[in-house]
Short mmCIF file of C-alpha atoms and ligand atoms in Angstrom, two decimals:
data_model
loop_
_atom_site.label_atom_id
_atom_site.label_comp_id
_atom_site.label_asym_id
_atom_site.label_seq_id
_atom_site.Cartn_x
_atom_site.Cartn_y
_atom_site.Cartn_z
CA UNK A 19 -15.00 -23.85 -33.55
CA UNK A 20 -15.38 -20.15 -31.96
CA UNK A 21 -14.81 -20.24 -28.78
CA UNK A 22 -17.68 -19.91 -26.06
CA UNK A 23 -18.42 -16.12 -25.39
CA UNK A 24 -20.02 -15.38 -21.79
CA UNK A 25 -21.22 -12.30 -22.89
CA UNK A 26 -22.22 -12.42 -26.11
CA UNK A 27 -24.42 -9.58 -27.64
CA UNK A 28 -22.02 -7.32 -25.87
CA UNK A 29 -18.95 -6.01 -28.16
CA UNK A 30 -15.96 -3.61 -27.44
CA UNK A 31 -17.19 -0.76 -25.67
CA UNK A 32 -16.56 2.14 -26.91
CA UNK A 33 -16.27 6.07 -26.68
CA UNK A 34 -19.11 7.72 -27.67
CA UNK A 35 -18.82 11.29 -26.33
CA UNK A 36 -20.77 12.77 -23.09
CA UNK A 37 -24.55 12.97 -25.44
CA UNK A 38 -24.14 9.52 -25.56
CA UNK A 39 -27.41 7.78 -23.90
CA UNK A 40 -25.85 4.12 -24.26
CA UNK A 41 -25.76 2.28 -21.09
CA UNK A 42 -22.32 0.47 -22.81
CA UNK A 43 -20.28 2.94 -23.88
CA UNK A 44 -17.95 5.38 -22.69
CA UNK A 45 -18.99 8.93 -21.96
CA UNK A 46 -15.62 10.60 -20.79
CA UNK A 47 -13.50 7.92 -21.05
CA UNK A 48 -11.50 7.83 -24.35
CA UNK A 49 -8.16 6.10 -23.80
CA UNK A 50 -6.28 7.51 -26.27
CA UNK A 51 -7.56 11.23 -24.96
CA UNK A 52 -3.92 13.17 -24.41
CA UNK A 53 -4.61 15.05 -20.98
CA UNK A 54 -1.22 16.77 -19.72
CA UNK A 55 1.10 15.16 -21.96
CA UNK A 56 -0.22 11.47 -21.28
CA UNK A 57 -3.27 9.76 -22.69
CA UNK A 58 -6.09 8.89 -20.13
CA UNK A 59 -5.23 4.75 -20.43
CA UNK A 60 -1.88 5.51 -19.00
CA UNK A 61 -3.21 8.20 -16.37
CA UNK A 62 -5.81 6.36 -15.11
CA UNK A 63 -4.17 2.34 -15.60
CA UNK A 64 -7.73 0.71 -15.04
CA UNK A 65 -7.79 -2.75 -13.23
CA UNK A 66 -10.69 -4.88 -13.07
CA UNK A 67 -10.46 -7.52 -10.18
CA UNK A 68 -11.58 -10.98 -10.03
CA UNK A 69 -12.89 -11.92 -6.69
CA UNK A 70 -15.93 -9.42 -7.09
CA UNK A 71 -16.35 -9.67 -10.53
CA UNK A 72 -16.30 -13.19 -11.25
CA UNK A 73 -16.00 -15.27 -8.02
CA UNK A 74 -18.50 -12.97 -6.06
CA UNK A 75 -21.98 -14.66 -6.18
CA UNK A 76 -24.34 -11.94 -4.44
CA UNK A 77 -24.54 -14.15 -1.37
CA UNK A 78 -24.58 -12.11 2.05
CA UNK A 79 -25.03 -13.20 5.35
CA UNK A 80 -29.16 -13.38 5.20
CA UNK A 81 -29.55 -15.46 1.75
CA UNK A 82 -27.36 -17.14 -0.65
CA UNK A 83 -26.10 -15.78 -4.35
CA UNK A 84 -28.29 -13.99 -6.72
CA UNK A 85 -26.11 -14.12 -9.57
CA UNK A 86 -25.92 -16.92 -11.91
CA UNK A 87 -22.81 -17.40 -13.88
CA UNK A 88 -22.02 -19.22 -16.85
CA UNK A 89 -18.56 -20.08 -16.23
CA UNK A 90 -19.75 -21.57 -12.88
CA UNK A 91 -21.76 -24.27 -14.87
CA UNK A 92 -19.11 -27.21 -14.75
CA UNK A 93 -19.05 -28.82 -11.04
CA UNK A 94 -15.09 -29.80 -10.66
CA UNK A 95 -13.39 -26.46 -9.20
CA UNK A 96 -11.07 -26.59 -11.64
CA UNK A 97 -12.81 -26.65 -14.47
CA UNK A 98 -14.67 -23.77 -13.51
CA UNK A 99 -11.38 -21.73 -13.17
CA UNK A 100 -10.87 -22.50 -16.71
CA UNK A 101 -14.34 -21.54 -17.72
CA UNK A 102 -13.54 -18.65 -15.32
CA UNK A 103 -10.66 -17.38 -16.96
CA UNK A 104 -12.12 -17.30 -20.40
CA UNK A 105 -15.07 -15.32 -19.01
CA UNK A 106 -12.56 -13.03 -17.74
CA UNK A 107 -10.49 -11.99 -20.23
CA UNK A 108 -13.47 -11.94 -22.37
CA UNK A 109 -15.00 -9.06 -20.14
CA UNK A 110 -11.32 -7.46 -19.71
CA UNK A 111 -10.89 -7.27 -23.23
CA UNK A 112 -14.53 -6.08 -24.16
CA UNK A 113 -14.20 -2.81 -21.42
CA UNK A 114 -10.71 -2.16 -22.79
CA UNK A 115 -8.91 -1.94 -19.49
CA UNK A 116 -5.17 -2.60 -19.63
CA UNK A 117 -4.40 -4.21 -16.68
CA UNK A 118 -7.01 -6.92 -13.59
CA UNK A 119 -5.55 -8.29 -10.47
CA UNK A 120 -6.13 -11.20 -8.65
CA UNK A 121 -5.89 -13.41 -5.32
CA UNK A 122 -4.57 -17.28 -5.62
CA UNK A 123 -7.32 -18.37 -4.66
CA UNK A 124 -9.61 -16.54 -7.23
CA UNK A 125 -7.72 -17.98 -10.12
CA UNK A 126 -7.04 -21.21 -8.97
CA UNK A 127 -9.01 -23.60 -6.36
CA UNK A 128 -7.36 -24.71 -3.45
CA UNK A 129 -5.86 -28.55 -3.78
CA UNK A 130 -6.13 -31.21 -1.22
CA UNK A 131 -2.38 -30.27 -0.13
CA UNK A 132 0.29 -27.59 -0.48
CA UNK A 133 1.82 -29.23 -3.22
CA UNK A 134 -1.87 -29.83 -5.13
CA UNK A 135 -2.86 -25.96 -4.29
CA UNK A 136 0.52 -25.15 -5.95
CA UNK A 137 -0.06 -27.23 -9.10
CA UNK A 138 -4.18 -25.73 -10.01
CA UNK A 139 -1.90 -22.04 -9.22
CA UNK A 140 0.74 -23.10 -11.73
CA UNK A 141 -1.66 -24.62 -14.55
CA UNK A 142 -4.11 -21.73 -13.97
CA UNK A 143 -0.92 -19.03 -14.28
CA UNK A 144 0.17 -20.72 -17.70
CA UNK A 145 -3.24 -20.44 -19.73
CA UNK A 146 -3.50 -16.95 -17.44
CA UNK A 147 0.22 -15.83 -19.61
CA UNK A 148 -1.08 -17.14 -22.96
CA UNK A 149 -4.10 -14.97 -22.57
CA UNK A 150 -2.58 -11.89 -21.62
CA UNK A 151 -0.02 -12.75 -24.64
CA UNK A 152 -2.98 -12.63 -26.85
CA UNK A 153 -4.99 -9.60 -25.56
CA UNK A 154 -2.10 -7.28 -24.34
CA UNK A 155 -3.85 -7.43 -21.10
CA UNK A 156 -1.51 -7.11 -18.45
CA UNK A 157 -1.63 -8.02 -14.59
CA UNK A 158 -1.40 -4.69 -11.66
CA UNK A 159 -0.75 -6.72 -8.78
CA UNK A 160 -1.49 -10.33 -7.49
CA UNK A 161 -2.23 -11.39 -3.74
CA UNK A 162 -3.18 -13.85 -1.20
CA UNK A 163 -6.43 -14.78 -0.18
CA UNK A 164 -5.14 -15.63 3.51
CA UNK A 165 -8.68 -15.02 5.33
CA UNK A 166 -11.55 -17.49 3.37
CA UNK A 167 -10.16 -20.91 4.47
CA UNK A 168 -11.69 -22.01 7.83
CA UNK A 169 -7.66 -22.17 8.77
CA UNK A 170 -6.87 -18.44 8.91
CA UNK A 171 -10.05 -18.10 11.48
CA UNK A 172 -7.63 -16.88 14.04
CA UNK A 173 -5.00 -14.90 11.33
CA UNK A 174 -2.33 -15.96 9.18
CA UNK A 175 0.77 -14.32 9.96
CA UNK A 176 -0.47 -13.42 13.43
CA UNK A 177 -1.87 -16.94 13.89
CA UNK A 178 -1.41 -18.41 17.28
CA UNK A 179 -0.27 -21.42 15.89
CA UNK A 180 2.65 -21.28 14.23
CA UNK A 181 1.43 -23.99 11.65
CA UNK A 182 -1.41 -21.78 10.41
CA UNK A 183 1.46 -18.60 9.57
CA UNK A 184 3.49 -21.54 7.82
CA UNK A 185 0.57 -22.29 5.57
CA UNK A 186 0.33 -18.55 5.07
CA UNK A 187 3.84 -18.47 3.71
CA UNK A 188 3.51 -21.60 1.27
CA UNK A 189 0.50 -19.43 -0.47
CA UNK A 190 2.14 -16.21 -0.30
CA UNK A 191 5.30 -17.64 -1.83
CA UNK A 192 2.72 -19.75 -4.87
CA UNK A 193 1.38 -15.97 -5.20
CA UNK A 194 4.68 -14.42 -5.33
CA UNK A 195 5.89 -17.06 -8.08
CA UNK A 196 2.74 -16.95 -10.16
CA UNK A 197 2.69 -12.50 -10.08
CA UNK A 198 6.27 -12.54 -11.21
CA UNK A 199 5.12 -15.12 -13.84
CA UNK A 200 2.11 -12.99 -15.13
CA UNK A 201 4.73 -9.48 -14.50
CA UNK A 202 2.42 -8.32 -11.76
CA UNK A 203 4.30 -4.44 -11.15
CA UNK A 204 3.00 -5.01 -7.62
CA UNK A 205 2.06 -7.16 -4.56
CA UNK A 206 -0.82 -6.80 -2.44
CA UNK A 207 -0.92 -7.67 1.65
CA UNK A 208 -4.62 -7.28 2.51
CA UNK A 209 -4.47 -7.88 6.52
CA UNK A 210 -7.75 -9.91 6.25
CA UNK A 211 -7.44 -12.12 10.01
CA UNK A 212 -4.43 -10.05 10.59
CA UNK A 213 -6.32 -8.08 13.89
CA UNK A 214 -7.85 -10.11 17.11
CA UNK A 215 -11.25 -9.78 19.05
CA UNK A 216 -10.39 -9.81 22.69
CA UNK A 217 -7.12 -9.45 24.10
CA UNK A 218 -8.21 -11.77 26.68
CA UNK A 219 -6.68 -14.54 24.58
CA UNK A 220 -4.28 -12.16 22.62
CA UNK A 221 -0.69 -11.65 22.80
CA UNK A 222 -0.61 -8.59 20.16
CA UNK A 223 3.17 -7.60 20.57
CA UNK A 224 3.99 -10.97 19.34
CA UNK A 225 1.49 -10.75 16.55
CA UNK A 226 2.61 -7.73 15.12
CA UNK A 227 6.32 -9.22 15.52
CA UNK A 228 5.45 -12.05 13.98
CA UNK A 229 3.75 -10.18 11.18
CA UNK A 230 6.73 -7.87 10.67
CA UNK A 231 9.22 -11.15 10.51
CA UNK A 232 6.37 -13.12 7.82
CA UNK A 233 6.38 -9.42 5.68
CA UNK A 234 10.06 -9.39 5.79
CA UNK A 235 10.63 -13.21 4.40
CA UNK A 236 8.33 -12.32 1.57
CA UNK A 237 10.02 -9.52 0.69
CA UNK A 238 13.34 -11.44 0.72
CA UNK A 239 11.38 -14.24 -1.42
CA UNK A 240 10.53 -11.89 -4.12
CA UNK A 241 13.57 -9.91 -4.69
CA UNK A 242 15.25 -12.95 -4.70
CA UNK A 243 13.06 -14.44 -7.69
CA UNK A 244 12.93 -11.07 -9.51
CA UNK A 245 10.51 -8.99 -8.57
CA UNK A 246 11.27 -5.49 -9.00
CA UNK A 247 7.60 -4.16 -8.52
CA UNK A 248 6.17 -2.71 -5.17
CA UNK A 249 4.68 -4.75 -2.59
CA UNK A 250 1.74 -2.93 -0.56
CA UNK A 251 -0.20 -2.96 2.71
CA UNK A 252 -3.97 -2.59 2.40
CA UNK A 253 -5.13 -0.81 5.46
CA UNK A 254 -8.23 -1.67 6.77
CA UNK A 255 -9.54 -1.13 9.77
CA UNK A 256 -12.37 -4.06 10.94
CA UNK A 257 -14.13 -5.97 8.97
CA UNK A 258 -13.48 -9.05 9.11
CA UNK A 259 -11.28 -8.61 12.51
CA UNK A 260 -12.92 -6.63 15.23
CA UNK A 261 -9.72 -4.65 15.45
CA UNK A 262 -7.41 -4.46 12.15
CA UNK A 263 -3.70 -4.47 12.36
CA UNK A 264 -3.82 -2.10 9.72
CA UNK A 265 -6.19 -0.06 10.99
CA UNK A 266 -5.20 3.16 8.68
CA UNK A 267 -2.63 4.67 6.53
CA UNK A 268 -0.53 6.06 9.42
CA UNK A 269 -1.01 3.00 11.53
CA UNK A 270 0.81 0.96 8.12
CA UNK A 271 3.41 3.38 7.36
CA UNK A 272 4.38 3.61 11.20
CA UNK A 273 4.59 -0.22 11.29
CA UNK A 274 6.92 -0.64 7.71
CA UNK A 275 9.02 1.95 9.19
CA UNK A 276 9.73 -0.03 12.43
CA UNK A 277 10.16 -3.10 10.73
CA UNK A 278 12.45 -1.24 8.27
CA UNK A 279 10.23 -1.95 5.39
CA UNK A 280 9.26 1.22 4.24
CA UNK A 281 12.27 1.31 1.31
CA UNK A 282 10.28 -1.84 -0.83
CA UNK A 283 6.83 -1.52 0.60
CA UNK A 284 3.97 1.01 -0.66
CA UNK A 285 0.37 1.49 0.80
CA UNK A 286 -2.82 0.96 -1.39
CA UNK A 287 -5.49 2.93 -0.36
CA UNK A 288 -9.03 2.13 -0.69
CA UNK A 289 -11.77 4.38 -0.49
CA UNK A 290 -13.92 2.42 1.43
CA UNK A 291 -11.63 1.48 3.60
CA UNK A 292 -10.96 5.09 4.14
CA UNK A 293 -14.42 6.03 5.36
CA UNK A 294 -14.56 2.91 7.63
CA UNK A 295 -11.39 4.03 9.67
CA UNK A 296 -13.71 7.47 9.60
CA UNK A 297 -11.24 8.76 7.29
CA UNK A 298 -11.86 10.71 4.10
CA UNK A 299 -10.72 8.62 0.80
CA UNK A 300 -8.61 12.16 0.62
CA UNK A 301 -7.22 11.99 3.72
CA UNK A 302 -5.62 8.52 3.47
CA UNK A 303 -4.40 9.34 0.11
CA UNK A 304 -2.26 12.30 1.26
CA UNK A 305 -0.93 10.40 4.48
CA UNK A 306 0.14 8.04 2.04
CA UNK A 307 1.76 10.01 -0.63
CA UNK A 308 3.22 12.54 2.27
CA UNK A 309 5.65 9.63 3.20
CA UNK A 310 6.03 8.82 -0.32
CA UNK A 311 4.49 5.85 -0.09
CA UNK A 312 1.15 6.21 -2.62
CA UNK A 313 1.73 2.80 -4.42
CA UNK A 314 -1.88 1.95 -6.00
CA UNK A 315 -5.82 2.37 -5.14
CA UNK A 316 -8.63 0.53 -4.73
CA UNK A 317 -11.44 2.30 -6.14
CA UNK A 318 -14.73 1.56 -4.85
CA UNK A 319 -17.72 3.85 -2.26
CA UNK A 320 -18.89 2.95 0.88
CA UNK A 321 -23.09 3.75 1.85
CA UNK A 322 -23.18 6.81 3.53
CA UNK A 323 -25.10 5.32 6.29
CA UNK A 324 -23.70 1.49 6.48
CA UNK A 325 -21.03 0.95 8.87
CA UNK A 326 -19.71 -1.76 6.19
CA UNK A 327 -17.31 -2.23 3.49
CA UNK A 328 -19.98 -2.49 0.29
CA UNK A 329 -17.83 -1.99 -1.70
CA UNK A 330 -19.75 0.02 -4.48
CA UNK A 331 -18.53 1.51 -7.61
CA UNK A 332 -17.29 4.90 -7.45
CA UNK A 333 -19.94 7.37 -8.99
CA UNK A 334 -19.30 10.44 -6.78
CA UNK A 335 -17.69 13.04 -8.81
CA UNK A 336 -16.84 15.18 -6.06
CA UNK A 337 -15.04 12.29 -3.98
CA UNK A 338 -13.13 11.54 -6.92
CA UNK A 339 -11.86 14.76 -7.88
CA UNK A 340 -11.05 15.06 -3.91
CA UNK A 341 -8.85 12.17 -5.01
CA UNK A 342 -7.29 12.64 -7.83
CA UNK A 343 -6.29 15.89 -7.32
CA UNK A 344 -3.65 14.16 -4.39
CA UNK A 345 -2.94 11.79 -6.44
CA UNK A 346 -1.74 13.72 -9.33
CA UNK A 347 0.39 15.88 -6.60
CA UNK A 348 2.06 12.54 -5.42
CA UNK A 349 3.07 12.65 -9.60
CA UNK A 350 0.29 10.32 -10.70
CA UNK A 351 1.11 6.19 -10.52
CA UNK A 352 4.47 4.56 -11.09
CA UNK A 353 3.84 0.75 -10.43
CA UNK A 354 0.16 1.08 -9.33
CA UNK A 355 -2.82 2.16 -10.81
CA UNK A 356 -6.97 2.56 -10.39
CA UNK A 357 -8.22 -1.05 -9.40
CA UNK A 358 -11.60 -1.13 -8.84
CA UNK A 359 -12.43 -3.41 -5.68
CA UNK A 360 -16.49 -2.61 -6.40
CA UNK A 361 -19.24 -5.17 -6.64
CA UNK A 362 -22.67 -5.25 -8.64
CA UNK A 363 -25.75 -5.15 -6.16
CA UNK A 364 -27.19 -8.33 -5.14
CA UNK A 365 -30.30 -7.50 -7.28
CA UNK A 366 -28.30 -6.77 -10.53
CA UNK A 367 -28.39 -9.93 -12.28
CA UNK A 368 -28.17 -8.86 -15.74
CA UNK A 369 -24.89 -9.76 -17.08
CA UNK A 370 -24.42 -6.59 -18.29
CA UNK A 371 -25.01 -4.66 -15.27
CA UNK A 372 -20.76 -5.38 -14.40
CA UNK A 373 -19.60 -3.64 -17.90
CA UNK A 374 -22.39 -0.85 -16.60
CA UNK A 375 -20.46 -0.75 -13.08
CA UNK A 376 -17.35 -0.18 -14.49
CA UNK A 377 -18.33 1.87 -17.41
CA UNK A 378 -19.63 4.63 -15.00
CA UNK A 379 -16.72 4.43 -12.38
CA UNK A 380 -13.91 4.42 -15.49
CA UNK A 381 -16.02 8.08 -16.79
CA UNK A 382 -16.39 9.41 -13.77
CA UNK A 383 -12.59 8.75 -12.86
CA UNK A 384 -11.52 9.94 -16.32
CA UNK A 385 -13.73 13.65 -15.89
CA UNK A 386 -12.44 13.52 -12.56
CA UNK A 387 -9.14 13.62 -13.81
CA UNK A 388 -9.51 16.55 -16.38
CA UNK A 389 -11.28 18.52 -13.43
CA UNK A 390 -8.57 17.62 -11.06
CA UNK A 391 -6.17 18.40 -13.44
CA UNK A 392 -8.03 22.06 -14.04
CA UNK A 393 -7.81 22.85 -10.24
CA UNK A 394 -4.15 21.87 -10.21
CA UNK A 395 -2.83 23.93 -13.03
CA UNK A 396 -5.52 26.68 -13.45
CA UNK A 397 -7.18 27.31 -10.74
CA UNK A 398 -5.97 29.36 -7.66
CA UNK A 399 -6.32 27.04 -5.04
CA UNK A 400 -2.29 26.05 -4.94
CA UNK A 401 -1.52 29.42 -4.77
CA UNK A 402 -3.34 30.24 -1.71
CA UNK A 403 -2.27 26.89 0.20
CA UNK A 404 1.41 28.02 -0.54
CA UNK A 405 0.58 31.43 0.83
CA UNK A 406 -1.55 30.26 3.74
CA UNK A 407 2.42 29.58 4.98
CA UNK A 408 4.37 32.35 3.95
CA UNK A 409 5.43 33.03 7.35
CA UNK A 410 7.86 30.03 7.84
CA UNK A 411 9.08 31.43 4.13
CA UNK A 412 11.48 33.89 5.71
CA UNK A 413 13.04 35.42 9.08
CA UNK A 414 12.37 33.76 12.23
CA UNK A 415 9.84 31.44 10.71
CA UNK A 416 12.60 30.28 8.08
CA UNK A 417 14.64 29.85 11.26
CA UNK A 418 12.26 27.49 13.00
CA UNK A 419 11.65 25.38 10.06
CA UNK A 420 15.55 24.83 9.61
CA UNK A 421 16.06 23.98 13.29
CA UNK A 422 17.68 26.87 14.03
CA UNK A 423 15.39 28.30 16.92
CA UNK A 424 15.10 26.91 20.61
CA UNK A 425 12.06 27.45 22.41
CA UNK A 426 13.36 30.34 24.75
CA UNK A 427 14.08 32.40 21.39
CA UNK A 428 10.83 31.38 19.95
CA UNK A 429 8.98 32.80 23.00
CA UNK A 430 10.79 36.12 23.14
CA UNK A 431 9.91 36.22 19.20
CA UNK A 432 6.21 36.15 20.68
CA UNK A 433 7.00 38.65 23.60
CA UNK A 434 8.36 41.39 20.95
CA UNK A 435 4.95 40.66 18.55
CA UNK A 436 2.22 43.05 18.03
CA UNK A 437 -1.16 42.07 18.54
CA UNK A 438 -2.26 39.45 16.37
CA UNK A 439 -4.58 40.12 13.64
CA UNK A 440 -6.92 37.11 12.34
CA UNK A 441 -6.43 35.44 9.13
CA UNK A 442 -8.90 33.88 7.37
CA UNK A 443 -8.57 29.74 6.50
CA UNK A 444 -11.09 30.88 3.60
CA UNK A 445 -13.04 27.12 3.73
CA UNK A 446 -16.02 28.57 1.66
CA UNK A 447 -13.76 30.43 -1.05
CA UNK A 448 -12.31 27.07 -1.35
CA UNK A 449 -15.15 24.92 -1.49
CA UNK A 450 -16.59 27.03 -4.20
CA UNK A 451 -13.30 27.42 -6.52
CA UNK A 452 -13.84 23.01 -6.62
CA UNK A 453 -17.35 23.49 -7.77
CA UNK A 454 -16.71 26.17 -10.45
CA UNK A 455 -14.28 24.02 -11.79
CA UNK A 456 -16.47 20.30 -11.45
CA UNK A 457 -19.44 22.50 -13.09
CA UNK A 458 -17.21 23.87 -16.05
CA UNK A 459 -15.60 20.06 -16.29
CA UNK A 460 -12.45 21.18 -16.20
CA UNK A 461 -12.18 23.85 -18.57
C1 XLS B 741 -11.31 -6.38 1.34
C2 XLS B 741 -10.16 -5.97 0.54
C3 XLS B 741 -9.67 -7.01 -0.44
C4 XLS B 741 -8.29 -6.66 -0.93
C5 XLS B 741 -7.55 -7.78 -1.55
O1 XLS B 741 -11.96 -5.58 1.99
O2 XLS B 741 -10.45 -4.78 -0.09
O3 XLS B 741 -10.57 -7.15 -1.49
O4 XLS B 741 -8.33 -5.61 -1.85
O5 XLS B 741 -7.33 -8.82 -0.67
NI1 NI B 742 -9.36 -3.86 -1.59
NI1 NI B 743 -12.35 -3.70 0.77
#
């Protein structure tokens, strides 16, 4: 019997060149496309994820879901995980992405105990491993869902009640087991409840201890047990929690490094996460790699005028390239990749509509590159950053850099100088240079 497809009429999409019309096939994106010595699957390491893409539902706070589901058909939770997975690596294998990531809780429904939570994780993991054994499919990173369950209302790890942050650990070590299992290359913390809403009733110094302590045990649990991969901090800054814990990328790395965490733990940056902490996706990117701590991304857009995480699949060329082009000066992805954290509207109920959502977003990342790529190696704009500096390149300058000035000697530098002449930051130079390159695509 062949088994049951949840998309049928849909086959492998493939790469049919930028004339291409087809709503379900690739424009830019051609995997096996060789751009600076590496082809665009291994540049670009696509991840689908599960929550939005086959647990979300369309529901939002004014109406319930939209979106009917065939794998949702059976009523016992864990029979729809099964159904769930095959629908899943169905659509993983049709878009031809290498690697998805998931939460315990997506996979797996949560039992009437630990132990029964542990057991749907560890039956869902095994028929998880036989799939990716027949597909090649591989898994990015696995997490936690520490923020759904009514439990978690006031945090995990910075939960009051020190019961709550012990059921936060028994999940977080089932997700640690079951991402070594699948050979996750990384581990994601997504501060959900981490954060508080009035300090009236909050004790945040002991929070954030306690959340530096919890991060530190899960650390220890996964080397122990093999994992060699990164773990990661999602920064966020509200939304769910009035105010985040992880508000940003500097808030994060300034945290790891006081909790001396910084050596095992990476930051993965989402883009609308970025604009939410009124951020640029770029911005958070390069605070990141500047520490050297760009693990992964979550690719997604925010609404230009929502205050709210909508999560929306990337389509803006210009954000992307903004983007890449830090990424690829961080040296491109070791253990993470592109995952994209996007949703399908509410109103697009065709089936199809998620391979459209993720056909777009995989083109416009893989032009994105080429023109990112373009600016890095051909265009002048490196040149004139380097030279914007030139002055700390030698003499006194040189000096300060190296620590070898005090202040008194830097002001009698000043004393001695001529007038100053201006010199020009050149914004609208720059801003052009990025568009000649976007319009010739990166030739
Ligand atoms: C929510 C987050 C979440 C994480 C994984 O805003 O983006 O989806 O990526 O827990
Ligand atoms: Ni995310
Ligand atoms: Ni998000």
């Amino acid at each position: 019997m062949a088994a049951k497809s949840y998309f049928p009429g849909i086959s492998r999409i493939s790469y049919e060149g930028a004339g291409s019309d087809n709503p379900l096939a690739f424009k830019y994106y051609d995997e096996k496309r060789i751009v600076g010595g590496k082809s665009l699957k291994d540049h670009l390491r696509f991840a689908v994820c599960y929550w939005h893409s086959f647990c979300g539902t369309g529901a939002d706070p004014f109406g319930p879901g939209t979106l009917q589901h065939a794998w949702d058909a059976p009523s016992d939770p864990l029979e729809q995980a099964k159904c769930r997975i095959d629908a899943a690596f169905e659509f993983f294998s049709k878009l031809g992405v290498p690697y998805y990531c998931f939460h315990d809780r997506d996979l797996a429904p949560e039992g009437s105990s630990v132990g029964k939570s542990e057991e749907n994780l560890q039956t869902l993991v095994a028929m998880a491993k036989e799939r990716q054994e027949a597909t090649g499919l591989r898994l990015l990173w696995g997490t936690a869902n520490l923020f759904s369950h009514p439990r978690y209302m006031n945090g995990a790890a910075t939960n009051p009640d020190f019961r709550v942050v012990a059921h936060a650990a028994a999940q977080v070590q089932a997700a640690l087991d079951a991402t070594v299992a699948l050979g996750g290359t990384s581990y994601v913390f997504w501060g959900g409840r981490e954060g508080y809403t009035t300090l009236l009733n909050t004790d945040m110094k002991r929070e954030l201890e306690h959340l530096g302590r919890f991060l530190t045990m899960a650390r220890d649990y996964g080397r122990k047990i093999g994992f060699r991969g990164d773990f990661l901090i999602e920064p966020k800054p509200m939304e769910p929690s009035k105010h985040q814990y992880d508000f940003d990328a500097a808030t994060s790395i300034g945290f790891l490094r006081q909790h001396g965490l910084d050596k095992d733990f990476k930051l993965n940056i989402e883009a609308n996460h970025a604009t939410l902490a009124s951020h640029t996706f770029g911005h958070e990117l390069q605070v990141a790699a500047d520490a050297g701590m760009l693990g992964s991304i979550d690719a997604n857009r925010g609404d230009g005028q929502n205050g709210w995480d909508t999560d929306q699949f990337p389509t803006n060329l210009y954000d992307i390239v903004e983007a890449l082009v830090v990424i690829l000066g961080a040296g491109g992805f070791a253990h993470g990749g592109i995952n994209f954290d996007a949703k399908v509207r509410r109103t697009s109920t065709d089936p199809e509509d998620l391979f459209i959502g993720h056909i777009g977003a995989m083109d416009a990342f893989a032009h994105g590159l080429e023109i990112a790529m373009a600016l890095r190696e051909k265009s002048p704009l490196g040149k004139i950053r380097t030279e914007r500096y030139k002055s700390f390149d030698s003499g006194r300058g040189k000096d300060f850099e190296q620590g070898a000035l005090t202040l008194r000697q830097l002001r009698d530098y000043a004393a001695d100088l001529p007038p100053l002449t201006a010199v020009s930051g050149k914004q609208e130079w720059l801003e052009n240079l990025v568009n000649q390159y976007l319009f010739r695509g990166g030739r």
